[in-house]
């Protein structure tokens, strides 16, 4: 059975590397949120972050609305061209935090145990 190496978790989901025989498989990151799982390379994860930021910019009309982020859903593009996700503003914020936190932790780990190591 495969095990996991947790990278980041929030109230909306989690990100982790799979482990096989105690070896971390770090070429891809498993993101799990909203009953959905994506298995992204780091490049795809960075592209997903760009798509999330684009979606945040395009869907900011809720700021002056009385329903304030609770009424409608919109499509969030993913690095998989055939898949878009219908998300609310609150869900988009959770996904954004999950991806940002994951990229931060991976970058920190790479710095501490790679480039920044003496």
mmCIF file of N, CA and C in Angstrom:
data_model
loop_
_atom_site.group_PDB
_atom_site.id
_atom_site.type_symbol
_atom_site.label_atom_id
_atom_site.label_comp_id
_atom_site.label_asym_id
_atom_site.label_seq_id
_atom_site.Cartn_x
_atom_site.Cartn_y
_atom_site.Cartn_z
ATOM 1 N N UNK A 1 0.832 -1.186 0.000
ATOM 2 C CA UNK A 1 0.000 0.000 0.000
ATOM 3 C C UNK A 1 0.878 1.250 0.000
ATOM 4 N N UNK A 2 0.454 2.222 -0.769
ATOM 5 C CA UNK A 2 1.205 3.468 -0.819
ATOM 6 C C UNK A 2 0.877 4.332 0.383
ATOM 7 N N UNK A 3 1.864 5.095 0.819
ATOM 8 C CA UNK A 3 1.676 6.042 1.899
ATOM 9 C C UNK A 3 1.849 7.433 1.320
ATOM 10 N N UNK A 4 1.610 8.451 2.167
ATOM 11 C CA UNK A 4 1.738 9.823 1.678
ATOM 12 C C UNK A 4 2.703 10.621 2.539
ATOM 13 N N UNK A 5 3.248 11.665 1.933
ATOM 14 C CA UNK A 5 4.073 12.659 2.620
ATOM 15 C C UNK A 5 3.322 13.979 2.471
ATOM 16 N N UNK A 6 2.633 14.386 3.537
ATOM 17 C CA UNK A 6 1.807 15.589 3.487
ATOM 18 C C UNK A 6 2.659 16.831 3.247
ATOM 19 N N UNK A 7 2.186 17.689 2.343
ATOM 20 C CA UNK A 7 2.866 18.944 2.057
ATOM 21 C C UNK A 7 2.142 20.098 2.730
ATOM 22 N N UNK A 8 0.830 20.196 2.493
ATOM 23 C CA UNK A 8 0.052 21.321 3.008
ATOM 24 C C UNK A 8 -1.404 20.892 3.133
ATOM 25 N N UNK A 9 -2.062 21.418 4.139
ATOM 26 C CA UNK A 9 -3.479 21.127 4.343
ATOM 27 C C UNK A 9 -4.168 22.397 4.818
ATOM 28 N N UNK A 10 -5.414 22.596 4.370
ATOM 29 C CA UNK A 10 -6.252 23.672 4.906
ATOM 30 C C UNK A 10 -7.663 23.117 5.082
ATOM 31 N N UNK A 11 -8.614 23.971 5.424
ATOM 32 C CA UNK A 11 -9.984 23.505 5.653
ATOM 33 C C UNK A 11 -10.649 22.989 4.375
ATOM 34 N N UNK A 12 -10.075 23.311 3.242
ATOM 35 C CA UNK A 12 -10.692 22.961 1.968
ATOM 36 C C UNK A 12 -10.123 21.687 1.345
ATOM 37 N N UNK A 13 -8.867 21.371 1.642
ATOM 38 C CA UNK A 13 -8.273 20.189 1.022
ATOM 39 C C UNK A 13 -6.864 19.940 1.514
ATOM 40 N N UNK A 14 -6.154 19.111 0.762
ATOM 41 C CA UNK A 14 -4.781 18.798 1.139
ATOM 42 C C UNK A 14 -3.940 18.518 -0.094
ATOM 43 N N UNK A 15 -2.631 18.647 0.093
ATOM 44 C CA UNK A 15 -1.672 18.340 -0.960
ATOM 45 C C UNK A 15 -0.613 17.423 -0.369
ATOM 46 N N UNK A 16 -0.195 16.448 -1.149
ATOM 47 C CA UNK A 16 0.806 15.519 -0.646
ATOM 48 C C UNK A 16 1.567 14.872 -1.790
ATOM 49 N N UNK A 17 2.723 14.311 -1.449
ATOM 50 C CA UNK A 17 3.474 13.449 -2.346
ATOM 51 C C UNK A 17 3.118 12.016 -1.989
ATOM 52 N N UNK A 18 3.081 11.152 -2.975
ATOM 53 C CA UNK A 18 2.929 9.730 -2.698
ATOM 54 C C UNK A 18 4.286 9.171 -2.288
ATOM 55 N N UNK A 19 4.257 8.148 -1.460
ATOM 56 C CA UNK A 19 5.472 7.428 -1.068
ATOM 57 C C UNK A 19 5.305 5.984 -1.509
ATOM 58 N N UNK A 20 6.404 5.444 -1.992
ATOM 59 C CA UNK A 20 6.407 4.040 -2.361
ATOM 60 C C UNK A 20 7.635 3.401 -1.734
ATOM 61 N N UNK A 21 7.428 2.415 -0.879
ATOM 62 C CA UNK A 21 8.509 1.743 -0.156
ATOM 63 C C UNK A 21 9.410 2.759 0.548
ATOM 64 N N UNK A 22 8.794 3.669 1.280
ATOM 65 C CA UNK A 22 9.469 4.707 2.075
ATOM 66 C C UNK A 22 10.202 5.756 1.242
ATOM 67 N N UNK A 23 10.049 5.737 -0.083
ATOM 68 C CA UNK A 23 10.674 6.728 -0.953
ATOM 69 C C UNK A 23 9.614 7.713 -1.418
ATOM 70 N N UNK A 24 9.855 9.009 -1.213
ATOM 71 C CA UNK A 24 8.907 10.044 -1.625
ATOM 72 C C UNK A 24 9.006 10.236 -3.128
ATOM 73 N N UNK A 25 7.877 10.178 -3.805
ATOM 74 C CA UNK A 25 7.810 10.407 -5.251
ATOM 75 C C UNK A 25 7.466 11.883 -5.447
ATOM 76 N N UNK A 26 8.491 12.702 -5.649
ATOM 77 C CA UNK A 26 8.310 14.155 -5.643
ATOM 78 C C UNK A 26 8.153 14.769 -7.031
ATOM 79 N N UNK A 27 8.027 13.964 -8.069
ATOM 80 C CA UNK A 27 7.859 14.502 -9.416
ATOM 81 C C UNK A 27 6.468 15.082 -9.625
ATOM 82 N N UNK A 28 5.502 14.577 -8.856
ATOM 83 C CA UNK A 28 4.120 15.053 -8.976
ATOM 84 C C UNK A 28 3.517 15.268 -7.596
ATOM 85 N N UNK A 29 2.580 16.210 -7.541
ATOM 86 C CA UNK A 29 1.871 16.544 -6.304
ATOM 87 C C UNK A 29 0.417 16.121 -6.445
ATOM 88 N N UNK A 30 -0.103 15.435 -5.440
ATOM 89 C CA UNK A 30 -1.519 15.068 -5.412
ATOM 90 C C UNK A 30 -2.265 16.163 -4.662
ATOM 91 N N UNK A 31 -3.204 16.827 -5.344
ATOM 92 C CA UNK A 31 -4.096 17.812 -4.713
ATOM 93 C C UNK A 31 -5.451 17.156 -4.568
ATOM 94 N N UNK A 32 -6.057 17.253 -3.400
ATOM 95 C CA UNK A 32 -7.383 16.701 -3.176
ATOM 96 C C UNK A 32 -8.233 17.782 -2.533
ATOM 97 N N UNK A 33 -9.326 18.138 -3.212
ATOM 98 C CA UNK A 33 -10.281 19.121 -2.693
ATOM 99 C C UNK A 33 -11.612 18.916 -3.398
ATOM 100 N N UNK A 34 -12.669 19.280 -2.724
ATOM 101 C CA UNK A 34 -14.003 19.231 -3.325
ATOM 102 C C UNK A 34 -14.291 17.873 -3.956
ATOM 103 N N UNK A 35 -13.923 16.812 -3.265
ATOM 104 C CA UNK A 35 -14.125 15.440 -3.729
ATOM 105 C C UNK A 35 -13.471 15.186 -5.085
ATOM 106 N N UNK A 36 -12.407 15.915 -5.372
ATOM 107 C CA UNK A 36 -11.693 15.802 -6.640
ATOM 108 C C UNK A 36 -10.204 15.691 -6.358
ATOM 109 N N UNK A 37 -9.523 14.891 -7.135
ATOM 110 C CA UNK A 37 -8.079 14.779 -7.002
ATOM 111 C C UNK A 37 -7.396 15.103 -8.316
ATOM 112 N N UNK A 38 -6.327 15.865 -8.231
ATOM 113 C CA UNK A 38 -5.479 16.151 -9.387
ATOM 114 C C UNK A 38 -4.066 15.707 -9.045
ATOM 115 N N UNK A 39 -3.396 15.118 -10.007
ATOM 116 C CA UNK A 39 -2.025 14.662 -9.829
ATOM 117 C C UNK A 39 -1.174 15.479 -10.789
ATOM 118 N N UNK A 40 -0.628 16.609 -10.295
ATOM 119 C CA UNK A 40 0.057 17.591 -11.125
ATOM 120 C C UNK A 40 1.572 17.517 -10.982
ATOM 121 N N UNK A 41 2.260 17.797 -12.099
ATOM 122 C CA UNK A 41 3.694 18.066 -12.023
ATOM 123 C C UNK A 41 3.838 19.455 -11.395
ATOM 124 N N UNK A 42 5.037 19.833 -10.998
ATOM 125 C CA UNK A 42 5.238 21.171 -10.432
ATOM 126 C C UNK A 42 4.942 22.252 -11.460
ATOM 127 N N UNK A 43 5.280 22.003 -12.716
ATOM 128 C CA UNK A 43 4.966 22.961 -13.774
ATOM 129 C C UNK A 43 3.454 23.150 -13.904
ATOM 130 N N UNK A 44 2.712 22.062 -13.873
ATOM 131 C CA UNK A 44 1.251 22.152 -13.946
ATOM 132 C C UNK A 44 0.679 22.859 -12.725
ATOM 133 N N UNK A 45 1.270 22.631 -11.571
ATOM 134 C CA UNK A 45 0.816 23.294 -10.352
ATOM 135 C C UNK A 45 1.041 24.802 -10.442
ATOM 136 N N UNK A 46 2.187 25.211 -10.995
ATOM 137 C CA UNK A 46 2.443 26.643 -11.209
ATOM 138 C C UNK A 46 1.446 27.226 -12.215
ATOM 139 N N UNK A 47 1.154 26.488 -13.280
ATOM 140 C CA UNK A 47 0.163 26.964 -14.264
ATOM 141 C C UNK A 47 -1.220 27.076 -13.633
ATOM 142 N N UNK A 48 -1.561 26.134 -12.754
ATOM 143 C CA UNK A 48 -2.845 26.186 -12.059
ATOM 144 C C UNK A 48 -2.919 27.445 -11.204
ATOM 145 N N UNK A 49 -1.825 27.806 -10.547
ATOM 146 C CA UNK A 49 -1.797 29.026 -9.732
ATOM 147 C C UNK A 49 -2.077 30.255 -10.600
ATOM 148 N N UNK A 50 -1.492 30.311 -11.779
ATOM 149 C CA UNK A 50 -1.740 31.428 -12.703
ATOM 150 C C UNK A 50 -3.213 31.469 -13.105
ATOM 151 N N UNK A 51 -3.795 30.312 -13.389
ATOM 152 C CA UNK A 51 -5.208 30.251 -13.765
ATOM 153 C C UNK A 51 -6.109 30.679 -12.601
ATOM 154 N N UNK A 52 -5.744 30.320 -11.394
ATOM 155 C CA UNK A 52 -6.505 30.729 -10.208
ATOM 156 C C UNK A 52 -6.440 32.242 -10.049
ATOM 157 N N UNK A 53 -5.252 32.814 -10.173
ATOM 158 C CA UNK A 53 -5.105 34.272 -10.053
ATOM 159 C C UNK A 53 -5.888 34.994 -11.144
ATOM 160 N N UNK A 54 -5.875 34.471 -12.368
ATOM 161 C CA UNK A 54 -6.672 35.057 -13.453
ATOM 162 C C UNK A 54 -8.152 35.023 -13.108
ATOM 163 N N UNK A 55 -8.610 33.912 -12.571
ATOM 164 C CA UNK A 55 -10.018 33.771 -12.198
ATOM 165 C C UNK A 55 -10.398 34.737 -11.078
ATOM 166 N N UNK A 56 -9.496 34.926 -10.119
ATOM 167 C CA UNK A 56 -9.752 35.879 -9.031
ATOM 168 C C UNK A 56 -9.923 37.291 -9.591
ATOM 169 N N UNK A 57 -9.089 37.657 -10.553
ATOM 170 C CA UNK A 57 -9.188 38.993 -11.157
ATOM 171 C C UNK A 57 -10.474 39.155 -11.958
ATOM 172 N N UNK A 58 -10.852 38.120 -12.711
ATOM 173 C CA UNK A 58 -12.041 38.196 -13.561
ATOM 174 C C UNK A 58 -13.338 38.177 -12.760
ATOM 175 N N UNK A 59 -13.351 37.584 -11.585
ATOM 176 C CA UNK A 59 -14.590 37.375 -10.838
ATOM 177 C C UNK A 59 -14.601 38.149 -9.525
ATOM 178 N N UNK A 60 -14.246 39.389 -9.566
ATOM 179 C CA UNK A 60 -14.220 40.209 -8.356
ATOM 180 C C UNK A 60 -15.459 41.091 -8.215
ATOM 181 N N UNK A 61 -16.467 40.894 -9.051
ATOM 182 C CA UNK A 61 -17.672 41.730 -9.021
ATOM 183 C C UNK A 61 -18.471 41.565 -7.731
ATOM 184 N N UNK A 62 -18.200 40.536 -6.976
ATOM 185 C CA UNK A 62 -18.961 40.284 -5.747
ATOM 186 C C UNK A 62 -18.669 41.311 -4.648
ATOM 187 N N UNK A 63 -17.622 42.079 -4.775
ATOM 188 C CA UNK A 63 -17.220 42.993 -3.705
ATOM 189 C C UNK A 63 -18.328 43.939 -3.274
ATOM 190 N N UNK A 64 -19.169 44.387 -4.215
ATOM 191 C CA UNK A 64 -20.223 45.338 -3.860
ATOM 192 C C UNK A 64 -21.600 44.684 -3.768
ATOM 193 N N UNK A 65 -21.660 43.393 -3.890
ATOM 194 C CA UNK A 65 -22.931 42.672 -3.895
ATOM 195 C C UNK A 65 -23.403 42.378 -2.466
ATOM 196 N N UNK A 66 -24.704 42.431 -2.253
ATOM 197 C CA UNK A 66 -25.283 42.149 -0.936
ATOM 198 C C UNK A 66 -25.108 40.668 -0.549
ATOM 199 N N UNK A 67 -25.064 39.776 -1.524
ATOM 200 C CA UNK A 67 -24.904 38.345 -1.242
ATOM 201 C C UNK A 67 -23.444 37.980 -0.933
ATOM 202 N N UNK A 68 -22.535 38.864 -1.234
ATOM 203 C CA UNK A 68 -21.107 38.756 -0.910
ATOM 204 C C UNK A 68 -20.553 37.331 -1.018
ATOM 205 N N UNK A 69 -20.308 36.882 -2.232
ATOM 206 C CA UNK A 69 -19.631 35.621 -2.526
ATOM 207 C C UNK A 69 -20.450 34.360 -2.223
ATOM 208 N N UNK A 70 -21.748 34.470 -2.050
ATOM 209 C CA UNK A 70 -22.528 33.292 -1.669
ATOM 210 C C UNK A 70 -23.503 32.823 -2.739
ATOM 211 N N UNK A 71 -23.645 33.551 -3.823
ATOM 212 C CA UNK A 71 -24.728 33.229 -4.736
ATOM 213 C C UNK A 71 -24.329 32.399 -5.959
ATOM 214 N N UNK A 72 -23.351 32.812 -6.702
ATOM 215 C CA UNK A 72 -23.109 32.147 -7.980
ATOM 216 C C UNK A 72 -21.785 31.400 -8.011
ATOM 217 N N UNK A 73 -21.730 30.515 -8.975
ATOM 218 C CA UNK A 73 -20.491 29.784 -9.226
ATOM 219 C C UNK A 73 -19.995 30.181 -10.603
ATOM 220 N N UNK A 74 -18.729 30.015 -10.822
ATOM 221 C CA UNK A 74 -18.136 30.301 -12.119
ATOM 222 C C UNK A 74 -17.123 29.211 -12.426
ATOM 223 N N UNK A 75 -16.667 29.175 -13.660
ATOM 224 C CA UNK A 75 -15.743 28.118 -14.071
ATOM 225 C C UNK A 75 -14.298 28.517 -13.811
ATOM 226 N N UNK A 76 -13.580 27.631 -13.163
ATOM 227 C CA UNK A 76 -12.147 27.768 -12.924
ATOM 228 C C UNK A 76 -11.437 26.823 -13.879
ATOM 229 N N UNK A 77 -10.623 27.365 -14.741
ATOM 230 C CA UNK A 77 -9.851 26.538 -15.665
ATOM 231 C C UNK A 77 -8.765 25.802 -14.892
ATOM 232 N N UNK A 78 -8.375 24.647 -15.401
ATOM 233 C CA UNK A 78 -7.286 23.855 -14.814
ATOM 234 C C UNK A 78 -6.225 23.624 -15.886
ATOM 235 N N UNK A 79 -5.047 23.157 -15.501
ATOM 236 C CA UNK A 79 -4.024 22.834 -16.504
ATOM 237 C C UNK A 79 -4.439 21.687 -17.435
ATOM 238 N N UNK A 80 -5.473 20.961 -17.075
ATOM 239 C CA UNK A 80 -6.014 19.908 -17.934
ATOM 240 C C UNK A 80 -7.070 20.570 -18.818
ATOM 241 N N UNK A 81 -6.763 20.766 -20.095
ATOM 242 C CA UNK A 81 -7.611 21.591 -20.964
ATOM 243 C C UNK A 81 -9.059 21.100 -21.051
ATOM 244 N N UNK A 82 -9.298 19.828 -20.833
ATOM 245 C CA UNK A 82 -10.651 19.291 -20.921
ATOM 246 C C UNK A 82 -11.452 19.471 -19.633
ATOM 247 N N UNK A 83 -10.834 19.976 -18.559
ATOM 248 C CA UNK A 83 -11.513 20.051 -17.259
ATOM 249 C C UNK A 83 -11.537 21.475 -16.724
ATOM 250 N N UNK A 84 -12.744 21.976 -16.484
ATOM 251 C CA UNK A 84 -12.970 23.223 -15.746
ATOM 252 C C UNK A 84 -13.788 22.857 -14.514
ATOM 253 N N UNK A 85 -13.616 23.616 -13.443
ATOM 254 C CA UNK A 85 -14.339 23.349 -12.197
ATOM 255 C C UNK A 85 -15.348 24.461 -11.927
ATOM 256 N N UNK A 86 -16.557 24.104 -11.553
ATOM 257 C CA UNK A 86 -17.548 25.092 -11.123
ATOM 258 C C UNK A 86 -17.314 25.348 -9.641
ATOM 259 N N UNK A 87 -16.904 26.583 -9.303
ATOM 260 C CA UNK A 87 -16.566 26.914 -7.917
ATOM 261 C C UNK A 87 -17.223 28.229 -7.507
ATOM 262 N N UNK A 88 -17.459 28.358 -6.217
ATOM 263 C CA UNK A 88 -17.923 29.623 -5.647
ATOM 264 C C UNK A 88 -16.692 30.457 -5.294
ATOM 265 N N UNK A 89 -16.928 31.690 -4.913
ATOM 266 C CA UNK A 89 -15.800 32.543 -4.527
ATOM 267 C C UNK A 89 -15.095 31.977 -3.296
ATOM 268 N N UNK A 90 -15.863 31.457 -2.349
ATOM 269 C CA UNK A 90 -15.271 30.869 -1.145
ATOM 270 C C UNK A 90 -14.416 29.649 -1.491
ATOM 271 N N UNK A 91 -14.917 28.813 -2.397
ATOM 272 C CA UNK A 91 -14.149 27.639 -2.821
ATOM 273 C C UNK A 91 -12.878 28.055 -3.554
ATOM 274 N N UNK A 92 -12.983 29.091 -4.386
ATOM 275 C CA UNK A 92 -11.809 29.598 -5.096
ATOM 276 C C UNK A 92 -10.746 30.066 -4.102
ATOM 277 N N UNK A 93 -11.165 30.745 -3.040
ATOM 278 C CA UNK A 93 -10.215 31.191 -2.014
ATOM 279 C C UNK A 93 -9.537 30.007 -1.340
ATOM 280 N N UNK A 94 -10.294 28.951 -1.057
ATOM 281 C CA UNK A 94 -9.720 27.755 -0.446
ATOM 282 C C UNK A 94 -8.727 27.062 -1.363
ATOM 283 N N UNK A 95 -9.074 26.965 -2.652
ATOM 284 C CA UNK A 95 -8.170 26.343 -3.625
ATOM 285 C C UNK A 95 -6.913 27.193 -3.772
ATOM 286 N N UNK A 96 -7.084 28.516 -3.822
ATOM 287 C CA UNK A 96 -5.940 29.418 -3.963
ATOM 288 C C UNK A 96 -4.984 29.247 -2.778
ATOM 289 N N UNK A 97 -5.519 29.228 -1.565
ATOM 290 C CA UNK A 97 -4.678 29.037 -0.378
ATOM 291 C C UNK A 97 -3.970 27.686 -0.422
ATOM 292 N N UNK A 98 -4.684 26.657 -0.845
ATOM 293 C CA UNK A 98 -4.102 25.315 -0.915
ATOM 294 C C UNK A 98 -2.924 25.272 -1.890
ATOM 295 N N UNK A 99 -3.099 25.846 -3.065
ATOM 296 C CA UNK A 99 -2.037 25.812 -4.074
ATOM 297 C C UNK A 99 -0.876 26.723 -3.671
ATOM 298 N N UNK A 100 -1.182 27.927 -3.177
ATOM 299 C CA UNK A 100 -0.121 28.831 -2.714
ATOM 300 C C UNK A 100 0.700 28.208 -1.589
ATOM 301 N N UNK A 101 0.008 27.640 -0.612
ATOM 302 C CA UNK A 101 0.695 27.010 0.518
ATOM 303 C C UNK A 101 1.542 25.838 0.083
ATOM 304 N N UNK A 102 1.041 25.063 -0.858
ATOM 305 C CA UNK A 102 1.780 23.914 -1.377
ATOM 306 C C UNK A 102 3.047 24.365 -2.094
ATOM 307 N N UNK A 103 2.908 25.354 -2.973
ATOM 308 C CA UNK A 103 4.078 25.862 -3.703
ATOM 309 C C UNK A 103 5.095 26.477 -2.755
ATOM 310 N N UNK A 104 4.615 27.186 -1.733
ATOM 311 C CA UNK A 104 5.517 27.784 -0.753
ATOM 312 C C UNK A 104 6.309 26.707 -0.013
ATOM 313 N N UNK A 105 5.604 25.677 0.473
ATOM 314 C CA UNK A 105 6.273 24.618 1.236
ATOM 315 C C UNK A 105 7.270 23.840 0.375
ATOM 316 N N UNK A 106 6.913 23.584 -0.880
ATOM 317 C CA UNK A 106 7.836 22.887 -1.775
ATOM 318 C C UNK A 106 9.061 23.754 -2.037
ATOM 319 N N UNK A 107 8.841 25.047 -2.296
ATOM 320 C CA UNK A 107 9.955 25.964 -2.531
ATOM 321 C C UNK A 107 10.858 26.082 -1.318
ATOM 322 N N UNK A 108 10.268 26.156 -0.132
ATOM 323 C CA UNK A 108 11.041 26.233 1.100
ATOM 324 C C UNK A 108 11.874 24.971 1.294
ATOM 325 N N UNK A 109 11.271 23.830 1.074
ATOM 326 C CA UNK A 109 11.985 22.557 1.209
ATOM 327 C C UNK A 109 13.146 22.485 0.217
ATOM 328 N N UNK A 110 12.881 22.875 -1.028
ATOM 329 C CA UNK A 110 13.953 22.847 -2.042
ATOM 330 C C UNK A 110 15.093 23.793 -1.676
ATOM 331 N N UNK A 111 14.760 24.929 -1.083
ATOM 332 C CA UNK A 111 15.808 25.868 -0.678
ATOM 333 C C UNK A 111 16.615 25.322 0.495
ATOM 334 N N UNK A 112 15.909 24.844 1.517
ATOM 335 C CA UNK A 112 16.587 24.366 2.721
ATOM 336 C C UNK A 112 17.449 23.130 2.462
ATOM 337 N N UNK A 113 16.985 22.255 1.601
ATOM 338 C CA UNK A 113 17.715 20.995 1.398
ATOM 339 C C UNK A 113 18.366 20.910 0.022
ATOM 340 N N UNK A 114 18.374 22.010 -0.700
ATOM 341 C CA UNK A 114 18.984 22.033 -2.025
ATOM 342 C C UNK A 114 19.859 23.234 -2.204
ATOM 343 N N UNK A 115 19.337 24.242 -2.835
ATOM 344 C CA UNK A 115 20.086 25.437 -3.200
ATOM 345 C C UNK A 115 20.706 26.163 -2.008
ATOM 346 N N UNK A 116 19.982 26.289 -0.900
ATOM 347 C CA UNK A 116 20.460 27.039 0.250
ATOM 348 C C UNK A 116 21.374 26.267 1.178
ATOM 349 N N UNK A 117 21.560 25.013 0.877
ATOM 350 C CA UNK A 117 22.376 24.156 1.741
ATOM 351 C C UNK A 117 23.854 24.409 1.487
ATOM 352 N N UNK A 118 24.618 24.545 2.538
ATOM 353 C CA UNK A 118 26.064 24.753 2.396
ATOM 354 C C UNK A 118 26.805 23.437 2.377
#
